[in-house]
């Protein structure tokens, strides 16, 4: 009897221990997401990720940096997943074997913002190159991200298209900061800057800046999601990374993105279903 009693007792204890360990394992599931500052500064991720976490039990650790730094983290195997906005760099990342396939998730646009006084006289335009030409011509102050972000890469492409070596000029200031901080700086300096629309919507009231140029097709801003290569980095949490990708492009994920409307304004638009 005693032997049987202890056997049942030990069995019960072992069962409870297994349940606890299993529960702890589920709770401990964590995914490292490197993303551009615009998805964080705008409040988008704070709005949608809790829905994914509740549905799956997977905790998402958000690392908000410029696109260039996010890609470098992924190349080093330090994150599991990317959500960034430099399609050319993203495709090169996949082609180099650092990540699995790229999926379009959403898009918005870049805007040129500046002070109400508009010293370069660019207000109301829809040609970003013409506006930057005027800013350079008048040597009006311009604050650049200077952080190798997707936004700064886009800005650099504009100056290159114009043949203007803006970097290093006294009127062109390289901040080395995220979008929200650059908008704050531009507001304090009464300067121009290139911003994504979503972050500007969150910071406009505190900066006093205004949208001066928008609507140029060259200012289109697509966001892609990529799981880091599991074959290259065996420690990557590939299965949970794929789970987040599947959710983002699912009806639930697309609905969550579409429902994000601070002050009633649609800041991100879902990509057509199935687009890569």
Short mmCIF file of C-alpha atoms in Angstrom, two decimals:
data_model
loop_
_atom_site.label_atom_id
_atom_site.label_comp_id
_atom_site.label_asym_id
_atom_site.label_seq_id
_atom_site.Cartn_x
_atom_site.Cartn_y
_atom_site.Cartn_z
CA UNK A 1 0.00 0.00 0.00
CA UNK A 2 2.73 2.42 0.99
CA UNK A 3 4.67 1.67 -2.15
CA UNK A 4 1.54 2.18 -4.25
CA UNK A 5 0.66 5.37 -2.39
CA UNK A 6 4.05 6.92 -3.05
CA UNK A 7 3.98 5.81 -6.66
CA UNK A 8 0.68 7.59 -7.23
CA UNK A 9 1.89 10.61 -5.30
CA UNK A 10 5.11 10.77 -7.31
CA UNK A 11 3.14 10.36 -10.52
CA UNK A 12 0.82 13.19 -9.54
CA UNK A 13 3.75 15.45 -8.70
CA UNK A 14 5.42 14.65 -12.00
CA UNK A 15 2.21 15.40 -13.88
CA UNK A 16 1.81 18.77 -12.15
CA UNK A 17 5.44 19.61 -12.86
CA UNK A 18 5.00 18.80 -16.54
CA UNK A 19 1.90 20.99 -16.74
CA UNK A 20 3.74 23.89 -15.09
CA UNK A 21 6.75 23.49 -17.35
CA UNK A 22 4.55 23.29 -20.44
CA UNK A 23 2.64 26.38 -19.37
CA UNK A 24 5.87 28.26 -18.71
CA UNK A 25 7.20 27.28 -22.12
CA UNK A 26 4.10 28.66 -23.81
CA UNK A 27 4.28 31.89 -21.82
CA UNK A 28 7.99 32.25 -22.61
CA UNK A 29 7.52 32.26 -26.40
CA UNK A 30 9.04 35.49 -27.64
CA UNK A 31 9.70 36.95 -31.05
CA UNK A 32 12.25 39.68 -31.82
CA UNK A 33 10.97 42.14 -34.42
CA UNK A 34 13.30 44.80 -35.85
CA UNK A 35 11.27 47.59 -37.40
CA UNK A 36 11.52 51.13 -38.64
CA UNK A 37 10.78 53.93 -36.19
CA UNK A 38 7.70 55.03 -38.15
CA UNK A 39 5.71 51.91 -37.22
CA UNK A 40 6.57 52.53 -33.57
CA UNK A 41 6.38 56.36 -33.36
CA UNK A 42 2.99 56.35 -35.09
CA UNK A 43 1.50 53.99 -32.50
CA UNK A 44 0.61 51.33 -35.09
CA UNK A 45 2.43 48.43 -33.43
CA UNK A 46 1.07 49.30 -30.00
CA UNK A 47 -2.40 49.11 -31.52
CA UNK A 48 -2.15 45.87 -33.50
CA UNK A 49 0.44 43.59 -31.85
CA UNK A 50 -1.60 42.92 -28.68
CA UNK A 51 -4.24 41.32 -30.92
CA UNK A 52 -1.64 38.92 -32.34
CA UNK A 53 -0.20 38.20 -28.89
CA UNK A 54 -3.63 37.35 -27.46
CA UNK A 55 -4.43 35.07 -30.38
CA UNK A 56 -1.14 33.14 -30.33
CA UNK A 57 0.50 33.54 -26.92
CA UNK A 58 3.62 34.82 -28.67
CA UNK A 59 5.17 37.92 -27.09
CA UNK A 60 6.68 40.35 -29.61
CA UNK A 61 9.77 42.30 -28.56
CA UNK A 62 9.91 45.41 -30.76
CA UNK A 63 13.31 46.86 -31.63
CA UNK A 64 12.67 50.24 -33.25
CA UNK A 65 15.59 51.54 -35.33
CA UNK A 66 16.23 52.89 -38.81
CA UNK A 67 15.84 50.45 -41.69
CA UNK A 68 19.61 50.22 -42.25
CA UNK A 69 20.23 49.27 -38.63
CA UNK A 70 17.31 46.83 -38.68
CA UNK A 71 18.77 45.07 -41.71
CA UNK A 72 22.17 44.88 -40.01
CA UNK A 73 20.63 43.32 -36.89
CA UNK A 74 18.96 40.73 -39.10
CA UNK A 75 22.17 40.05 -41.04
CA UNK A 76 23.87 39.32 -37.73
CA UNK A 77 21.09 36.94 -36.67
CA UNK A 78 20.17 39.17 -33.74
CA UNK A 79 16.44 39.36 -34.59
CA UNK A 80 13.88 36.95 -35.99
CA UNK A 81 11.84 39.20 -38.24
CA UNK A 82 11.98 42.49 -40.16
CA UNK A 83 9.25 45.06 -40.87
CA UNK A 84 10.95 47.85 -42.83
CA UNK A 85 10.50 50.21 -45.78
CA UNK A 86 13.28 50.07 -48.35
CA UNK A 87 12.17 47.59 -50.98
CA UNK A 88 15.42 47.57 -52.93
CA UNK A 89 17.45 46.82 -49.79
CA UNK A 90 14.89 44.23 -48.66
CA UNK A 91 15.10 42.36 -51.96
CA UNK A 92 18.90 42.46 -51.79
CA UNK A 93 18.71 41.09 -48.24
CA UNK A 94 16.66 38.10 -49.43
CA UNK A 95 18.83 37.58 -52.52
CA UNK A 96 21.92 37.40 -50.29
CA UNK A 97 20.34 34.54 -48.35
CA UNK A 98 19.81 36.44 -45.12
CA UNK A 99 16.03 36.12 -45.16
CA UNK A 100 13.12 34.15 -46.55
CA UNK A 101 10.71 35.69 -49.03
CA UNK A 102 9.52 39.27 -48.71
CA UNK A 103 5.81 40.03 -48.30
CA UNK A 104 4.15 43.39 -48.91
CA UNK A 105 2.18 44.34 -45.80
CA UNK A 106 1.07 47.95 -46.17
CA UNK A 107 2.01 51.33 -47.57
CA UNK A 108 1.68 55.04 -46.98
CA UNK A 109 3.66 57.98 -48.33
CA UNK A 110 6.41 60.43 -47.57
CA UNK A 111 5.67 64.12 -47.19
CA UNK A 112 7.85 67.22 -47.16
CA UNK A 113 7.08 69.29 -44.09
CA UNK A 114 8.33 72.65 -42.94
CA UNK A 115 7.57 75.87 -41.07
CA UNK A 116 4.49 77.97 -41.72
CA UNK A 117 6.73 80.77 -43.00
CA UNK A 118 7.95 78.48 -45.83
CA UNK A 119 11.11 80.45 -46.68
CA UNK A 120 11.83 78.37 -49.80
CA UNK A 121 8.31 78.86 -51.18
CA UNK A 122 7.45 75.21 -51.79
CA UNK A 123 3.94 75.14 -50.33
CA UNK A 124 1.25 73.34 -52.31
CA UNK A 125 3.58 71.52 -54.67
CA UNK A 126 3.42 67.87 -55.69
CA UNK A 127 6.96 67.58 -57.08
CA UNK A 128 9.43 66.68 -54.36
CA UNK A 129 12.47 67.22 -56.58
CA UNK A 130 11.38 70.73 -57.54
CA UNK A 131 10.78 71.53 -53.87
CA UNK A 132 14.21 70.29 -52.78
CA UNK A 133 15.78 72.26 -55.63
CA UNK A 134 14.22 75.42 -54.17
CA UNK A 135 15.34 74.54 -50.64
CA UNK A 136 18.92 74.07 -51.86
CA UNK A 137 18.74 77.23 -53.95
CA UNK A 138 17.63 79.35 -51.00
CA UNK A 139 19.84 77.44 -48.55
CA UNK A 140 16.85 77.06 -46.24
CA UNK A 141 17.55 74.83 -43.27
CA UNK A 142 16.82 71.13 -43.79
CA UNK A 143 17.12 68.45 -41.11
CA UNK A 144 17.98 64.96 -42.37
CA UNK A 145 17.52 61.75 -40.41
CA UNK A 146 21.17 60.87 -40.97
CA UNK A 147 20.63 57.38 -39.56
CA UNK A 148 20.61 55.21 -42.70
CA UNK A 149 16.86 54.75 -42.27
CA UNK A 150 14.48 54.07 -45.14
CA UNK A 151 13.43 57.71 -44.95
CA UNK A 152 17.01 58.98 -45.18
CA UNK A 153 17.77 56.58 -48.02
CA UNK A 154 14.78 57.97 -49.92
CA UNK A 155 15.93 61.53 -49.23
CA UNK A 156 19.43 60.71 -50.49
CA UNK A 157 17.94 59.31 -53.70
CA UNK A 158 16.18 62.62 -54.30
CA UNK A 159 19.37 64.67 -53.88
CA UNK A 160 21.22 62.23 -56.15
CA UNK A 161 18.51 62.58 -58.81
CA UNK A 162 19.00 66.35 -58.64
CA UNK A 163 22.78 66.10 -58.72
CA UNK A 164 22.99 68.15 -55.52
CA UNK A 165 25.58 67.04 -52.91
CA UNK A 166 23.49 68.25 -49.97
CA UNK A 167 25.27 66.28 -47.26
CA UNK A 168 27.80 68.44 -45.45
CA UNK A 169 26.33 71.74 -46.60
CA UNK A 170 25.82 74.32 -43.79
CA UNK A 171 22.06 74.41 -44.40
CA UNK A 172 21.70 70.58 -44.46
CA UNK A 173 21.86 69.16 -40.94
CA UNK A 174 22.36 65.41 -40.34
CA UNK A 175 20.73 64.52 -37.03
CA UNK A 176 21.43 60.80 -36.65
CA UNK A 177 18.05 60.44 -34.94
CA UNK A 178 14.65 58.78 -35.35
CA UNK A 179 11.75 60.40 -37.15
CA UNK A 180 9.97 61.76 -34.10
CA UNK A 181 13.13 63.39 -32.78
CA UNK A 182 13.94 64.87 -36.18
CA UNK A 183 10.46 66.38 -36.45
CA UNK A 184 10.90 67.91 -33.01
CA UNK A 185 14.28 69.34 -34.03
CA UNK A 186 12.93 70.69 -37.33
CA UNK A 187 10.10 72.37 -35.44
CA UNK A 188 12.51 74.03 -33.02
CA UNK A 189 14.77 75.18 -35.85
CA UNK A 190 11.92 76.14 -38.21
CA UNK A 191 13.45 73.85 -40.81
CA UNK A 192 12.23 71.49 -43.52
CA UNK A 193 12.42 67.71 -43.34
CA UNK A 194 11.18 64.60 -45.13
CA UNK A 195 8.81 62.50 -43.02
CA UNK A 196 6.55 59.53 -43.34
CA UNK A 197 2.94 60.65 -43.01
CA UNK A 198 2.13 58.42 -40.02
CA UNK A 199 4.84 59.75 -37.71
CA UNK A 200 4.09 63.34 -38.70
CA UNK A 201 0.45 62.87 -37.75
CA UNK A 202 1.59 61.95 -34.24
CA UNK A 203 4.01 64.88 -33.93
CA UNK A 204 2.41 67.71 -35.90
CA UNK A 205 0.70 69.40 -32.96
CA UNK A 206 3.88 69.58 -30.90
CA UNK A 207 6.14 70.81 -33.74
CA UNK A 208 4.09 73.51 -35.47
CA UNK A 209 5.27 72.18 -38.83
CA UNK A 210 2.94 71.86 -41.83
CA UNK A 211 2.66 69.54 -44.82
CA UNK A 212 3.99 71.55 -47.75
CA UNK A 213 4.59 68.99 -50.51
CA UNK A 214 2.74 65.71 -51.04
CA UNK A 215 1.27 63.49 -53.73
CA UNK A 216 4.40 62.85 -55.80
CA UNK A 217 4.48 59.18 -56.96
CA UNK A 218 8.17 59.20 -56.01
CA UNK A 219 7.06 59.54 -52.38
CA UNK A 220 5.29 56.16 -52.31
CA UNK A 221 6.37 54.25 -49.17
CA UNK A 222 5.77 50.46 -49.10
CA UNK A 223 6.49 48.31 -46.03
CA UNK A 224 7.68 44.72 -46.31
CA UNK A 225 8.01 41.88 -43.79
CA UNK A 226 10.72 39.21 -43.94
CA UNK A 227 11.58 36.30 -41.66
CA UNK A 228 15.32 35.91 -41.09
CA UNK A 229 16.76 32.78 -42.70
CA UNK A 230 16.47 29.73 -40.48
CA UNK A 231 18.93 27.77 -42.62
CA UNK A 232 21.59 30.45 -42.08
CA UNK A 233 20.84 31.17 -38.42
CA UNK A 234 19.66 28.02 -36.64
CA UNK A 235 18.79 29.84 -33.40
CA UNK A 236 16.23 32.06 -35.14
CA UNK A 237 12.63 31.67 -33.95
CA UNK A 238 11.47 31.02 -37.49
CA UNK A 239 8.15 29.34 -36.72
CA UNK A 240 6.89 32.26 -34.62
CA UNK A 241 8.26 34.75 -37.15
CA UNK A 242 6.24 33.00 -39.84
CA UNK A 243 3.21 33.03 -37.54
CA UNK A 244 3.39 36.83 -37.33
CA UNK A 245 3.82 37.14 -41.09
CA UNK A 246 0.80 34.90 -41.65
CA UNK A 247 -1.23 37.01 -39.22
CA UNK A 248 -0.19 40.35 -40.75
CA UNK A 249 -1.30 39.28 -44.23
CA UNK A 250 -4.42 37.47 -42.98
CA UNK A 251 -7.88 39.01 -42.84
CA UNK A 252 -7.45 39.63 -39.10
CA UNK A 253 -4.11 41.38 -39.52
CA UNK A 254 -5.27 43.44 -42.48
CA UNK A 255 -8.38 44.49 -40.56
CA UNK A 256 -6.25 45.54 -37.57
CA UNK A 257 -4.02 47.72 -39.78
CA UNK A 258 -7.01 49.26 -41.55
CA UNK A 259 -8.70 50.00 -38.21
CA UNK A 260 -5.72 52.08 -37.03
CA UNK A 261 -7.04 55.60 -37.56
CA UNK A 262 -5.75 58.12 -35.00
CA UNK A 263 -8.11 61.11 -34.96
CA UNK A 264 -10.01 59.43 -37.80
CA UNK A 265 -7.10 59.59 -40.26
CA UNK A 266 -6.04 56.50 -42.22
CA UNK A 267 -2.25 56.41 -41.85
CA UNK A 268 -1.44 52.97 -43.31
CA UNK A 269 -3.15 51.16 -46.16
CA UNK A 270 -2.97 47.38 -46.53
CA UNK A 271 -1.21 46.03 -49.60
CA UNK A 272 -3.30 44.08 -52.13
CA UNK A 273 -3.82 40.52 -50.89
CA UNK A 274 -1.16 38.08 -52.04
CA UNK A 275 1.29 40.74 -53.24
CA UNK A 276 5.00 40.10 -52.63
#
